[in-house]
Short mmCIF file of C-alpha atoms in Angstrom, two decimals:
data_model
loop_
_atom_site.label_atom_id
_atom_site.label_comp_id
_atom_site.label_asym_id
_atom_site.label_seq_id
_atom_site.Cartn_x
_atom_site.Cartn_y
_atom_site.Cartn_z
CA MET M 1 0.00 0.00 0.00
CA LEU M 2 1.33 3.41 -0.99
CA HIS M 3 2.06 6.02 1.65
CA ASP M 4 0.46 9.45 1.14
CA ASN M 5 3.84 11.16 1.53
CA PHE M 6 5.26 9.16 -1.37
CA ILE M 7 2.36 10.13 -3.65
CA LYS M 8 2.83 13.79 -2.66
CA THR M 9 6.57 13.57 -3.43
CA ALA M 10 5.87 12.07 -6.85
CA LYS M 11 3.61 15.04 -7.66
CA GLN M 12 5.66 17.82 -6.04
CA GLU M 13 6.60 19.92 -9.07
CA GLY M 14 8.10 23.40 -8.84
CA PRO M 15 8.46 25.86 -11.74
CA GLU M 16 12.15 24.92 -12.18
CA PHE M 17 11.26 21.25 -12.54
CA LYS M 18 8.50 21.99 -15.06
CA ALA M 19 10.89 24.15 -17.10
CA LEU M 20 13.46 21.34 -17.25
CA LEU M 21 10.81 18.84 -18.34
CA ASN M 22 9.62 21.17 -21.10
CA ILE M 23 13.19 21.25 -22.43
CA LEU M 24 13.68 17.50 -21.97
CA SER M 25 10.39 16.54 -23.66
CA SER M 26 11.78 17.40 -27.11
CA LEU M 27 15.01 15.49 -26.37
CA ASN M 28 13.62 12.25 -24.91
CA LEU M 29 10.35 10.62 -26.00
CA HIS M 30 9.78 9.03 -22.58
CA THR M 31 9.65 12.28 -20.61
CA LYS M 32 5.88 12.21 -20.19
CA GLU M 33 5.64 8.61 -18.97
CA GLY M 34 8.69 9.09 -16.73
CA ARG M 35 7.45 12.33 -15.14
CA LYS M 36 6.73 10.86 -11.69
CA LEU M 37 10.06 9.03 -11.68
CA LEU M 38 11.90 12.28 -12.47
CA CYS M 39 9.94 14.12 -9.80
CA VAL M 40 11.10 11.65 -7.13
CA LEU M 41 14.66 11.82 -8.48
CA ASN M 42 14.57 15.62 -8.43
CA ASN M 43 13.43 15.71 -4.79
CA ILE M 44 16.21 13.33 -3.73
CA ILE M 45 18.86 15.48 -5.43
CA ASP M 46 17.44 18.70 -3.95
CA TYR M 47 17.52 17.20 -0.47
CA TYR M 48 21.25 16.49 -0.65
CA ILE M 49 22.54 19.52 -2.55
CA ASN M 50 20.52 21.94 -0.39
CA ARG M 51 21.39 20.35 2.93
CA GLU M 52 23.38 22.31 5.48
CA VAL M 53 26.98 21.08 5.60
CA GLU M 54 27.89 20.81 9.27
CA TYR M 55 31.68 20.59 8.96
CA SER M 56 34.37 20.52 6.28
CA ASP M 57 34.64 16.72 6.04
CA ASP M 58 30.87 16.17 6.18
CA VAL M 59 30.51 13.84 3.17
CA LYS M 60 27.28 12.05 2.26
CA MET M 61 27.42 9.09 -0.13
CA PRO M 62 23.80 8.11 -0.84
CA ILE M 63 22.95 5.11 -3.00
CA VAL M 64 19.66 5.46 -4.89
CA TYR M 65 18.47 2.09 -6.20
CA PHE M 66 15.52 1.98 -8.62
CA PRO M 67 14.28 -1.63 -9.01
CA LEU M 68 11.81 -2.90 -11.61
CA CYS M 69 12.51 -0.12 -14.13
CA GLU M 70 11.54 0.23 -17.76
CA ASP M 71 14.44 -0.09 -20.21
CA TRP M 72 14.43 3.66 -20.97
CA ALA M 73 14.43 4.87 -17.34
CA GLN M 74 18.18 5.21 -16.73
CA MET M 75 18.87 7.22 -19.89
CA LEU M 76 15.99 9.57 -19.08
CA CYS M 77 17.29 10.15 -15.54
CA GLU M 78 20.86 10.70 -16.77
CA GLU M 79 19.73 13.38 -19.23
CA PHE M 80 17.57 15.05 -16.58
CA VAL M 81 20.41 15.27 -14.05
CA ALA M 82 22.76 16.62 -16.75
CA LEU M 83 20.26 19.36 -17.61
CA LYS M 84 19.46 20.20 -13.99
CA MET M 85 23.05 20.52 -12.80
CA SER M 86 24.23 22.42 -15.87
CA LEU M 87 21.32 24.80 -16.51
CA LEU M 88 20.09 25.44 -12.96
CA TRP M 89 23.01 24.79 -10.64
CA GLY M 90 25.69 26.40 -12.78
CA LYS M 91 25.09 29.94 -14.04
CA SER M 92 27.77 30.04 -16.74
CA THR M 93 26.34 27.26 -18.93
CA ARG M 94 22.85 28.74 -18.92
CA THR M 95 24.16 32.27 -19.55
CA ASN M 96 26.31 31.16 -22.51
CA ILE M 97 23.45 29.27 -24.18
CA LEU M 98 21.06 32.20 -23.73
CA SER M 99 23.53 34.74 -25.08
CA SER M 100 24.37 32.48 -28.05
CA TYR M 101 20.69 32.20 -28.95
CA LYS M 102 20.03 35.92 -28.56
CA SER M 103 22.97 36.81 -30.82
CA LYS M 104 21.77 34.33 -33.51
CA PRO M 105 18.05 33.56 -33.09
CA PHE M 106 18.04 31.58 -36.35
CA ILE M 107 19.55 28.37 -37.77
CA TYR M 108 22.98 29.00 -39.20
CA LEU M 109 24.00 26.49 -41.88
CA PRO M 110 27.61 26.47 -43.10
CA GLU M 111 28.22 26.02 -46.82
CA LYS M 112 28.25 22.57 -48.39
CA VAL M 113 26.69 20.65 -45.53
CA ASN M 114 25.07 17.26 -46.04
CA LYS M 115 21.66 16.11 -44.76
CA LYS M 116 23.00 14.77 -41.44
CA GLU M 117 24.87 17.99 -40.74
CA ARG M 118 21.74 20.04 -41.48
CA GLU M 119 19.75 17.88 -39.05
CA ALA M 120 22.45 18.32 -36.40
CA CYS M 121 22.41 22.11 -36.85
CA SER M 122 18.62 22.07 -36.57
CA LYS M 123 18.72 20.03 -33.32
CA HIS M 124 21.38 22.35 -31.92
CA PHE M 125 19.27 25.43 -32.68
CA ARG M 126 16.06 23.90 -31.23
CA PHE M 127 17.84 23.05 -27.98
CA LYS M 128 19.09 26.63 -27.53
CA ARG M 129 15.65 27.98 -28.48
CA ASP M 130 13.93 25.75 -25.87
CA VAL M 131 16.40 26.79 -23.17
CA ALA M 132 15.70 30.46 -23.95
CA LYS M 133 11.94 29.82 -24.09
CA TYR M 134 11.53 27.92 -20.82
CA LEU M 135 14.38 29.18 -18.61
CA THR M 136 12.90 32.62 -18.17
CA ASP M 137 14.00 35.16 -15.56
CA ASP M 138 11.52 33.81 -12.99
CA ILE M 139 13.19 30.37 -13.11
CA LEU M 140 15.70 30.68 -10.29
CA ASP M 141 19.24 29.39 -10.21
CA MET M 142 20.26 26.93 -7.52
CA PRO M 143 22.82 28.08 -4.94
CA SER M 144 26.34 27.72 -6.33
CA ASN M 145 29.54 29.75 -6.40
CA ALA M 146 31.62 30.76 -9.40
CA ASN M 147 34.52 28.55 -8.29
CA GLU M 148 32.38 25.37 -7.99
CA LYS M 149 31.96 22.57 -10.53
CA CYS M 150 30.27 19.17 -10.46
CA PHE M 151 31.53 15.79 -11.62
CA PHE M 152 29.12 13.65 -13.62
CA TYR M 153 29.58 10.09 -14.84
CA SER M 154 27.34 8.33 -17.33
CA ARG M 155 28.85 5.83 -19.74
CA THR M 156 26.10 6.47 -22.31
CA LEU M 157 26.36 10.27 -22.20
CA SER M 158 30.15 10.11 -22.11
CA ASP M 159 30.02 8.14 -25.37
CA GLU M 160 27.55 10.65 -26.84
CA TYR M 161 29.80 13.55 -25.83
CA ASN M 162 32.87 12.03 -27.48
CA LEU M 163 30.90 11.06 -30.59
CA SER M 164 29.47 14.59 -30.94
CA LEU M 165 32.96 16.10 -30.75
CA LYS M 166 34.50 13.71 -33.29
CA THR M 167 31.68 13.09 -35.78
CA LYS M 168 30.24 15.69 -38.12
CA GLY M 169 26.49 15.41 -38.40
CA HIS M 170 26.05 13.89 -34.93
CA TYR M 171 24.47 16.07 -32.26
CA HIS M 172 23.48 15.41 -28.69
CA PHE M 173 22.66 18.25 -26.30
CA ILE M 174 25.27 16.93 -23.84
CA GLN M 175 28.00 18.69 -25.89
CA ASP M 176 26.41 22.05 -25.02
CA VAL M 177 26.07 21.50 -21.26
CA VAL M 178 29.25 19.70 -20.13
CA GLY M 179 33.00 20.02 -20.43
CA ASP M 180 35.74 17.48 -19.81
CA SER M 181 38.21 19.54 -17.76
CA PHE M 182 38.41 22.27 -15.10
CA SER M 183 39.39 24.78 -17.80
CA THR M 184 35.90 24.65 -19.30
CA GLU M 185 33.48 27.50 -18.61
CA LYS M 186 30.74 24.95 -18.02
CA SER M 187 29.81 23.99 -14.48
CA LEU M 188 29.41 20.25 -15.19
CA ILE M 189 32.46 18.09 -15.94
CA ILE M 190 31.78 14.75 -17.54
CA LEU M 191 34.04 11.86 -16.55
CA ASN M 192 35.19 8.92 -18.61
CA GLY M 193 35.78 5.49 -17.12
CA ASP M 194 39.47 6.10 -16.27
CA GLU M 195 39.86 6.55 -12.51
CA ASP M 196 43.53 7.59 -12.87
CA GLU M 197 42.55 10.51 -15.10
CA VAL M 198 40.04 11.72 -12.50
CA TYR M 199 42.76 11.63 -9.84
CA LYS M 200 45.09 13.64 -12.08
CA LYS M 201 42.40 16.26 -12.72
CA ILE M 202 41.81 16.79 -9.00
CA GLU M 203 45.54 16.81 -8.26
CA LYS M 204 46.24 19.37 -10.99
CA ASN M 205 43.29 21.56 -9.91
CA ASP M 206 44.63 21.62 -6.32
CA GLY M 207 41.62 23.33 -4.78
CA ARG M 208 41.19 26.21 -7.27
CA PHE M 209 37.71 24.90 -8.06
CA LYS M 210 35.57 23.08 -5.49
CA ILE M 211 33.63 19.95 -6.42
CA PRO M 212 30.73 19.89 -3.93
CA HIS M 213 28.68 17.27 -5.82
CA ILE M 214 29.54 14.12 -7.78
CA PHE M 215 26.86 12.13 -9.66
CA LEU M 216 27.58 8.54 -10.67
CA PHE M 217 25.25 6.41 -12.77
CA LEU M 218 26.43 2.90 -12.07
CA GLN M 219 26.58 0.48 -14.97
CA LYS M 220 28.04 -2.99 -15.16
CA ASN M 221 30.57 -4.33 -17.61
CA ILE M 222 30.25 -7.64 -19.46
CA ASP M 223 31.70 -9.51 -16.48
CA GLY M 224 28.84 -8.23 -14.28
CA ARG M 225 30.96 -5.86 -12.18
CA ASN M 226 30.39 -2.15 -11.72
CA ILE M 227 32.94 -0.03 -13.58
CA GLN M 228 36.16 0.65 -11.71
CA LEU M 229 35.70 4.43 -11.66
CA CYS M 230 32.53 4.17 -9.56
CA MET M 231 33.93 1.59 -7.19
CA LYS M 232 37.10 3.70 -6.73
CA MET M 233 34.97 6.62 -5.54
CA GLN M 234 34.96 5.19 -2.03
CA ARG M 235 34.82 7.13 1.20
CA SER M 236 38.57 6.78 1.75
CA THR M 237 39.29 8.16 -1.75
CA ILE M 238 36.92 11.11 -1.27
CA LYS M 239 38.56 11.84 2.08
CA GLU M 240 41.97 11.86 0.38
CA TYR M 241 40.73 14.28 -2.32
CA ASN M 242 39.39 16.65 0.37
CA GLU M 243 42.38 16.51 2.72
CA ASP M 244 45.24 16.48 0.19
CA TYR M 245 43.81 18.61 -2.63
CA ASP M 246 41.07 20.68 -0.94
CA ALA M 247 38.45 19.34 -3.36
CA GLY M 248 35.50 20.40 -1.17
CA ILE M 249 33.41 17.28 -1.95
CA HIS M 250 30.24 17.02 0.17
CA ASN M 251 27.93 14.69 -1.81
CA VAL M 252 28.71 11.66 -3.95
CA ILE M 253 25.38 10.33 -5.20
CA ALA M 254 25.29 6.92 -6.91
CA PHE M 255 22.28 5.81 -8.97
CA LEU M 256 21.56 2.18 -9.76
CA PHE M 257 18.78 0.87 -12.03
CA SER M 258 17.44 -2.65 -12.53
CA GLN M 259 14.89 -3.98 -15.02
CA LYS M 260 14.66 -7.41 -13.37
CA PRO M 261 11.48 -8.57 -11.57
CA TYR M 262 11.15 -7.32 -8.00
CA ARG M 263 12.92 -9.44 -5.41
CA LEU M 264 13.65 -8.40 -1.85
CA GLN M 265 16.83 -10.49 -1.74
CA ARG M 266 18.20 -8.59 -4.75
CA ILE M 267 17.76 -5.29 -2.93
CA TYR M 268 19.43 -6.82 0.12
CA GLU M 269 22.44 -8.03 -1.91
CA ASN M 270 22.87 -4.69 -3.71
CA LYS M 271 22.65 -2.77 -0.46
CA HIS M 272 25.04 -5.12 1.30
CA SER M 273 27.60 -4.96 -1.52
CA LEU M 274 27.50 -1.20 -2.11
CA VAL M 275 27.30 -0.13 1.53
CA GLU M 276 30.32 -2.19 2.53
CA ARG M 277 32.42 -1.87 -0.66
CA TRP M 278 31.53 1.67 -1.71
CA GLN M 279 30.21 3.62 1.29
CA ARG M 280 32.57 1.76 3.64
CA GLU M 281 29.95 1.77 6.37
CA LYS M 282 28.40 -0.91 8.51
CA PHE M 283 25.34 -2.40 6.84
CA ALA M 284 23.08 -1.95 9.86
CA GLU M 285 24.15 1.68 10.44
CA THR M 286 23.86 3.26 7.00
CA ARG M 287 21.19 5.91 6.56
CA ASP M 288 21.94 6.78 2.94
CA PHE M 289 20.48 3.87 1.00
CA ILE M 290 17.27 4.77 -0.83
CA SER M 291 15.09 2.25 -2.63
CA PHE M 292 11.44 1.54 -3.32
CA THR M 293 8.76 -1.10 -2.98
CA LYS M 294 7.17 -2.83 -5.95
CA ALA M 295 3.95 -0.88 -5.43
CA GLU M 296 5.90 2.41 -5.50
CA MET M 297 7.71 1.50 -8.72
CA ASP M 298 4.43 0.42 -10.34
CA TYR M 299 2.97 3.79 -9.35
CA LEU M 300 5.91 5.73 -10.80
CA PHE M 301 5.57 3.95 -14.15
CA GLU M 302 1.74 3.93 -14.03
CA ARG M 303 1.55 0.17 -14.47
CA GLN M 304 -1.64 -1.80 -13.97
CA GLU M 305 -1.70 -3.79 -10.77
CA PRO M 306 -1.14 -7.51 -11.47
CA CYS M 307 -4.19 -9.69 -10.95
CA ILE M 308 -3.08 -11.48 -7.78
CA ASP M 309 -5.76 -12.41 -5.24
CA PHE M 310 -5.20 -13.82 -1.76
CA TYR M 311 -7.69 -15.88 0.17
CA GLU M 312 -7.03 -16.51 3.84
CA LEU M 313 -8.54 -19.64 5.29
CA GLY M 314 -9.04 -20.17 9.01
CA CYS M 315 -8.52 -16.70 10.41
CA GLU M 316 -11.59 -16.89 12.62
CA ILE M 317 -12.13 -20.29 14.21
CA ASN M 318 -13.82 -20.91 17.55
CA ALA M 319 -12.04 -21.70 20.79
CA GLU M 320 -12.47 -25.47 20.50
CA GLU M 321 -11.13 -25.57 16.94
CA TYR M 322 -8.25 -23.31 17.95
CA GLN M 323 -7.34 -25.72 20.76
CA ILE M 324 -7.41 -28.65 18.33
CA LYS M 325 -5.12 -26.78 15.93
CA ASN M 326 -2.64 -25.79 18.68
CA THR M 327 -2.48 -29.35 19.99
CA PHE M 328 -1.85 -30.71 16.49
CA ASP M 329 0.87 -28.08 15.84
CA PHE M 330 2.58 -29.13 19.06
CA MET M 331 2.46 -32.80 18.06
CA ILE M 332 4.09 -32.32 14.63
CA GLN M 333 6.62 -29.59 15.47
CA ASP M 334 9.48 -32.10 15.82
CA ILE M 335 8.56 -34.25 12.83
CA ALA M 336 11.13 -34.40 10.03
CA HIS M 337 10.11 -32.38 6.95
CA GLU M 338 7.37 -30.60 8.82
CA VAL M 339 6.86 -27.97 6.08
CA LYS M 340 6.45 -30.72 3.46
CA LEU M 341 3.79 -32.30 5.66
CA ARG M 342 1.97 -28.99 6.06
CA ASN M 343 2.04 -28.42 2.28
CA GLU M 344 0.54 -31.87 1.74
CA LEU M 345 -2.15 -31.19 4.36
CA ALA M 346 -3.06 -28.04 2.38
CA ILE M 347 -4.14 -30.16 -0.65
CA CYS M 348 -5.94 -33.02 1.12
CA PHE M 349 -9.38 -32.38 -0.36
CA THR M 350 -10.44 -36.04 -0.77
CA ASP M 351 -11.13 -38.78 1.78
CA GLN M 352 -8.36 -40.85 0.21
CA SER M 353 -5.82 -38.04 0.74
CA LEU M 354 -6.88 -37.57 4.36
CA SER M 355 -6.61 -41.31 5.04
CA LYS M 356 -3.11 -41.49 3.55
CA ILE M 357 -1.77 -38.44 5.36
CA LYS M 358 -3.11 -39.71 8.69
CA GLU M 359 -1.14 -42.90 8.15
CA GLU M 360 1.93 -40.87 7.24
CA ILE M 361 1.67 -38.71 10.40
CA LEU M 362 1.34 -41.74 12.68
CA ASN M 363 4.33 -43.42 11.01
CA LEU M 364 6.50 -40.29 11.34
CA ASN M 365 5.86 -39.94 15.07
CA SER M 366 4.54 -42.86 17.12
CA GLU M 367 3.81 -40.53 20.04
CA VAL M 368 1.26 -38.50 18.08
CA ASN M 369 -2.24 -38.71 19.58
CA GLU M 370 -4.46 -40.43 17.00
CA GLU M 371 -7.66 -38.95 18.42
CA TYR M 372 -6.42 -35.35 18.12
CA THR M 373 -5.11 -36.15 14.63
CA ASP M 374 -8.62 -37.26 13.64
CA TYR M 375 -10.09 -34.09 15.13
CA PHE M 376 -7.68 -31.91 13.15
CA LEU M 377 -8.18 -33.76 9.87
CA GLN M 378 -11.95 -33.48 10.31
CA LEU M 379 -11.52 -29.74 10.96
CA ILE M 380 -9.66 -29.08 7.71
CA HIS M 381 -12.02 -31.41 5.81
CA ASN M 382 -15.02 -29.38 6.99
CA GLU M 383 -13.35 -26.05 6.12
CA TYR M 384 -12.33 -27.28 2.66
CA LYS M 385 -15.81 -28.65 1.96
CA THR M 386 -17.90 -25.74 3.25
CA GLU M 387 -15.69 -22.80 2.30
CA LEU M 388 -12.77 -23.49 0.01
CA THR M 389 -14.52 -25.67 -2.59
CA GLU M 390 -16.96 -22.89 -3.47
CA ILE M 391 -14.16 -20.32 -3.70
CA LEU M 392 -12.19 -22.54 -6.09
CA TYR M 393 -15.25 -23.38 -8.21
CA ASN M 394 -16.15 -19.70 -8.70
CA TRP M 395 -12.55 -18.77 -9.56
CA ILE M 396 -11.75 -21.65 -11.94
CA LYS M 397 -14.93 -21.35 -14.08
CA PHE M 398 -14.09 -24.29 -16.37
CA HIS M 399 -10.66 -22.95 -17.35
CA GLU M 400 -7.34 -24.71 -17.73
CA ILE M 401 -5.38 -24.07 -14.55
CA ALA M 402 -1.79 -24.25 -13.37
CA VAL M 403 -1.29 -25.39 -9.78
CA VAL M 404 1.90 -24.28 -8.02
CA LEU M 405 3.11 -26.63 -5.27
CA ASP M 406 6.35 -27.16 -3.41
CA TYR M 407 8.82 -29.34 -5.32
CA ASN M 408 8.68 -32.37 -2.98
CA ILE M 409 4.93 -33.07 -2.81
CA ASP M 410 4.09 -36.78 -3.07
CA VAL M 411 2.67 -37.79 -6.46
CA TYR M 412 -0.33 -39.50 -4.81
CA TYR M 413 -1.55 -36.19 -3.36
CA LYS M 414 -1.12 -34.50 -6.74
CA LYS M 415 -3.29 -37.12 -8.45
CA GLN M 416 -5.99 -36.78 -5.81
CA LEU M 417 -5.86 -32.97 -6.08
CA LYS M 418 -6.17 -33.13 -9.87
CA PHE M 419 -9.22 -35.39 -9.56
CA PHE M 420 -10.81 -33.02 -7.04
CA LEU M 421 -10.21 -29.85 -9.09
CA GLN M 422 -11.64 -31.44 -12.26
CA SER M 423 -14.60 -33.26 -10.70
CA LYS M 424 -15.67 -30.77 -7.99
CA CYS M 425 -14.32 -27.39 -9.17
CA GLY M 426 -14.84 -27.60 -12.94
CA ALA M 427 -11.21 -27.35 -14.11
CA SER M 428 -10.95 -28.39 -17.76
CA SER M 429 -7.33 -29.41 -17.26
CA VAL M 430 -4.76 -29.24 -14.44
CA ASN M 431 -0.97 -28.97 -14.81
CA PHE M 432 1.46 -28.86 -11.91
CA TYR M 433 4.36 -26.47 -11.47
CA THR M 434 6.76 -25.47 -8.71
CA PHE M 435 7.68 -21.97 -7.48
CA LYS M 436 10.72 -22.06 -9.80
CA ASN M 437 8.39 -21.77 -12.78
CA PHE M 438 7.51 -18.25 -11.60
CA LYS M 439 11.14 -17.25 -12.20
CA ALA M 440 11.20 -14.85 -15.12
CA HIS M 441 13.55 -15.09 -18.08
CA LYS M 442 14.19 -12.28 -20.54
CA ASP M 443 12.53 -12.66 -23.94
CA GLY M 444 13.61 -9.70 -26.04
CA LEU M 445 12.78 -6.63 -23.95
CA VAL M 446 10.30 -8.32 -21.60
CA PHE M 447 10.55 -10.82 -18.74
CA LEU M 448 8.30 -13.91 -18.88
CA ASN M 449 7.71 -16.82 -16.51
CA SER M 450 7.52 -20.41 -17.78
CA ILE M 451 3.90 -21.10 -16.84
CA HIS M 452 1.66 -21.48 -19.91
CA GLU M 453 -1.82 -21.31 -18.36
CA GLN M 454 -3.65 -18.04 -17.72
CA LYS M 455 -5.05 -19.04 -14.31
CA ILE M 456 -2.56 -19.99 -11.61
CA LEU M 457 -3.53 -21.51 -8.27
CA VAL M 458 -0.95 -21.43 -5.47
CA LEU M 459 -1.66 -23.92 -2.68
CA SER M 460 1.80 -24.39 -1.11
CA MET M 461 3.90 -22.18 1.15
CA LEU M 462 7.57 -21.44 0.54
CA ASN M 463 9.65 -19.24 2.85
CA HIS M 464 11.69 -16.31 1.46
CA CYS M 465 14.77 -16.47 3.76
CA THR M 466 15.72 -12.90 2.82
CA GLY M 467 19.16 -11.94 4.07
CA ARG M 468 20.54 -15.48 3.94
CA SER M 469 23.10 -16.81 1.47
CA TRP M 470 20.65 -19.60 0.60
CA ALA M 471 17.66 -17.30 0.08
CA ILE M 472 14.88 -18.81 -2.01
CA TYR M 473 13.24 -17.12 -4.98
CA PRO M 474 10.48 -17.19 -6.14
CA ASN M 475 8.58 -17.73 -2.91
CA SER M 476 5.23 -17.06 -1.22
CA PHE M 477 6.09 -13.48 -0.22
CA ASP M 478 7.87 -11.74 -3.12
CA GLN M 479 5.20 -10.69 -5.59
CA TYR M 480 5.00 -13.06 -8.56
CA HIS M 481 6.02 -11.89 -12.01
CA LEU M 482 3.10 -12.63 -14.35
CA ASN M 483 2.86 -12.84 -18.11
CA PRO M 484 0.23 -10.69 -19.89
CA GLY M 485 -3.26 -12.01 -19.15
CA GLN M 486 -2.27 -14.24 -16.24
CA SER M 487 -4.02 -14.16 -12.86
CA VAL M 488 -3.17 -15.80 -9.53
CA LEU M 489 -5.22 -17.05 -6.62
CA GLN M 490 -3.05 -17.81 -3.59
CA ILE M 491 -4.67 -19.70 -0.73
CA ASN M 492 -3.06 -18.71 2.55
CA ASN M 493 -4.24 -21.69 4.55
CA LYS M 494 -3.55 -20.53 8.09
CA ILE M 495 -5.21 -23.57 9.62
CA VAL M 496 -2.40 -25.64 8.15
CA PHE M 497 0.47 -23.16 7.61
CA ASP M 498 0.38 -21.21 10.86
CA PRO M 499 2.30 -20.46 12.99
CA ARG M 500 5.02 -20.64 10.30
CA TYR M 501 3.24 -18.53 7.69
CA SER M 502 2.53 -15.62 10.05
CA TRP M 503 6.13 -15.67 11.27
CA TYR M 504 7.54 -15.71 7.72
CA SER M 505 5.17 -12.91 6.71
CA TYR M 506 6.24 -10.78 9.68
CA ARG M 507 9.92 -11.35 8.88
CA TYR M 508 9.45 -10.38 5.24
CA LYS M 509 7.75 -7.09 6.17
CA GLU M 510 10.41 -6.40 8.80
CA GLN M 511 13.23 -7.04 6.30
CA LEU M 512 11.53 -4.73 3.82
CA ARG M 513 11.20 -2.01 6.45
CA LEU M 514 14.85 -2.33 7.52
CA LEU M 515 16.12 -2.24 3.95
CA LEU M 516 14.11 0.79 2.88
CA THR M 517 14.44 2.98 5.99
#
């Protein structure tokens, strides 16, 4: 569920932000659909660059991780930050573009230019015209001094910058808003991937210009590692720049984007790796890791909510039934493969299944009370017959269905379940899958799971184990990644799964809270 403060942040647009988006809209086709994303990004940047610096070595190194992004999101954010920090934060870049346009408010075409060069000149003119049109006198500059410059790293925009300089007929606005050295009049210095060159620039500058803000858009190489430049920008390195060369660095903001399906463990691993390797802080103590829930990312990209329904069985049972359940839980708590047994109990809809699982329980633990076992099996049989059968019948509606179970369910129970779903619930066909089939693989630009049916019924429980090296995914708590047209009904059978299910659910929410706060 979305918090009201998050929705307000995603809609909090000032005149400066609107002016930047008007300029960006003609440069990037995804500006409109990425508006909320940019609004959140803009508020994060404003928070850090406008904060009050308490002492000279007060350095913040926030990591902003955007999960579940569209493929165009990172490029859009990179271009927005480049525009913001060059046209609003630094006065010289904006002044030069405005004066250039006012001196030549028309397209100037050199002699003997080809079609590509004419198009490049046209793009160049339109960019300067838009800057002059939207950055009017009432659009205020951000606080900066004449002797301050920012560092900016984006592999994509660095390539565009170099290509624009070397290739006639190629234009990207980045060539008008950044420079590559301290000698440039521009306030934004773009970095390449060479960490040694960055060190030399700071050493040669020796404090003449301050570098209060550094923006890094993390990208991975073919081997899956973040580029060396970003990983070299560690707290110890920043401290050296400030102490030895009076660099005046106060904020180093790293942005990380992922298109993969949402997974809490992935956020945990990224946070753990970057906090310890890059921020050089203790994982539990960091306060500068910012990320988002799946619901928040869906809101930012205006996605439709996936059709996933949950039905909880056994939340309100009377005192006698509750006593029967507690006694049964106590009897099976020391049985080997207890979770497997509970998952099999969750699909015992037929008399034959109940008879077999009773035999299995008595064989697993000779001290189990047979009378209480009968009471418990009768309890779940009554609940399945009076409540769950009708729910399943109304949901299935004579469709083909996929049933997701834990991997180690006995074949006998599967056969009985298939018979029940076809004979009592109207399923035209039933195919069995495990949680692994929810795992999405990339097909072109989209991620798809390997389940073929449109209706998916989840009857088993699988723990998430977030924060462990052996964490399991997919599971009952990370939201499933569905193909177009698919819907899910998950039965949270608390009569059978509790107390384990409630404990796992609490731990998942607690892990999410700890990771995102």
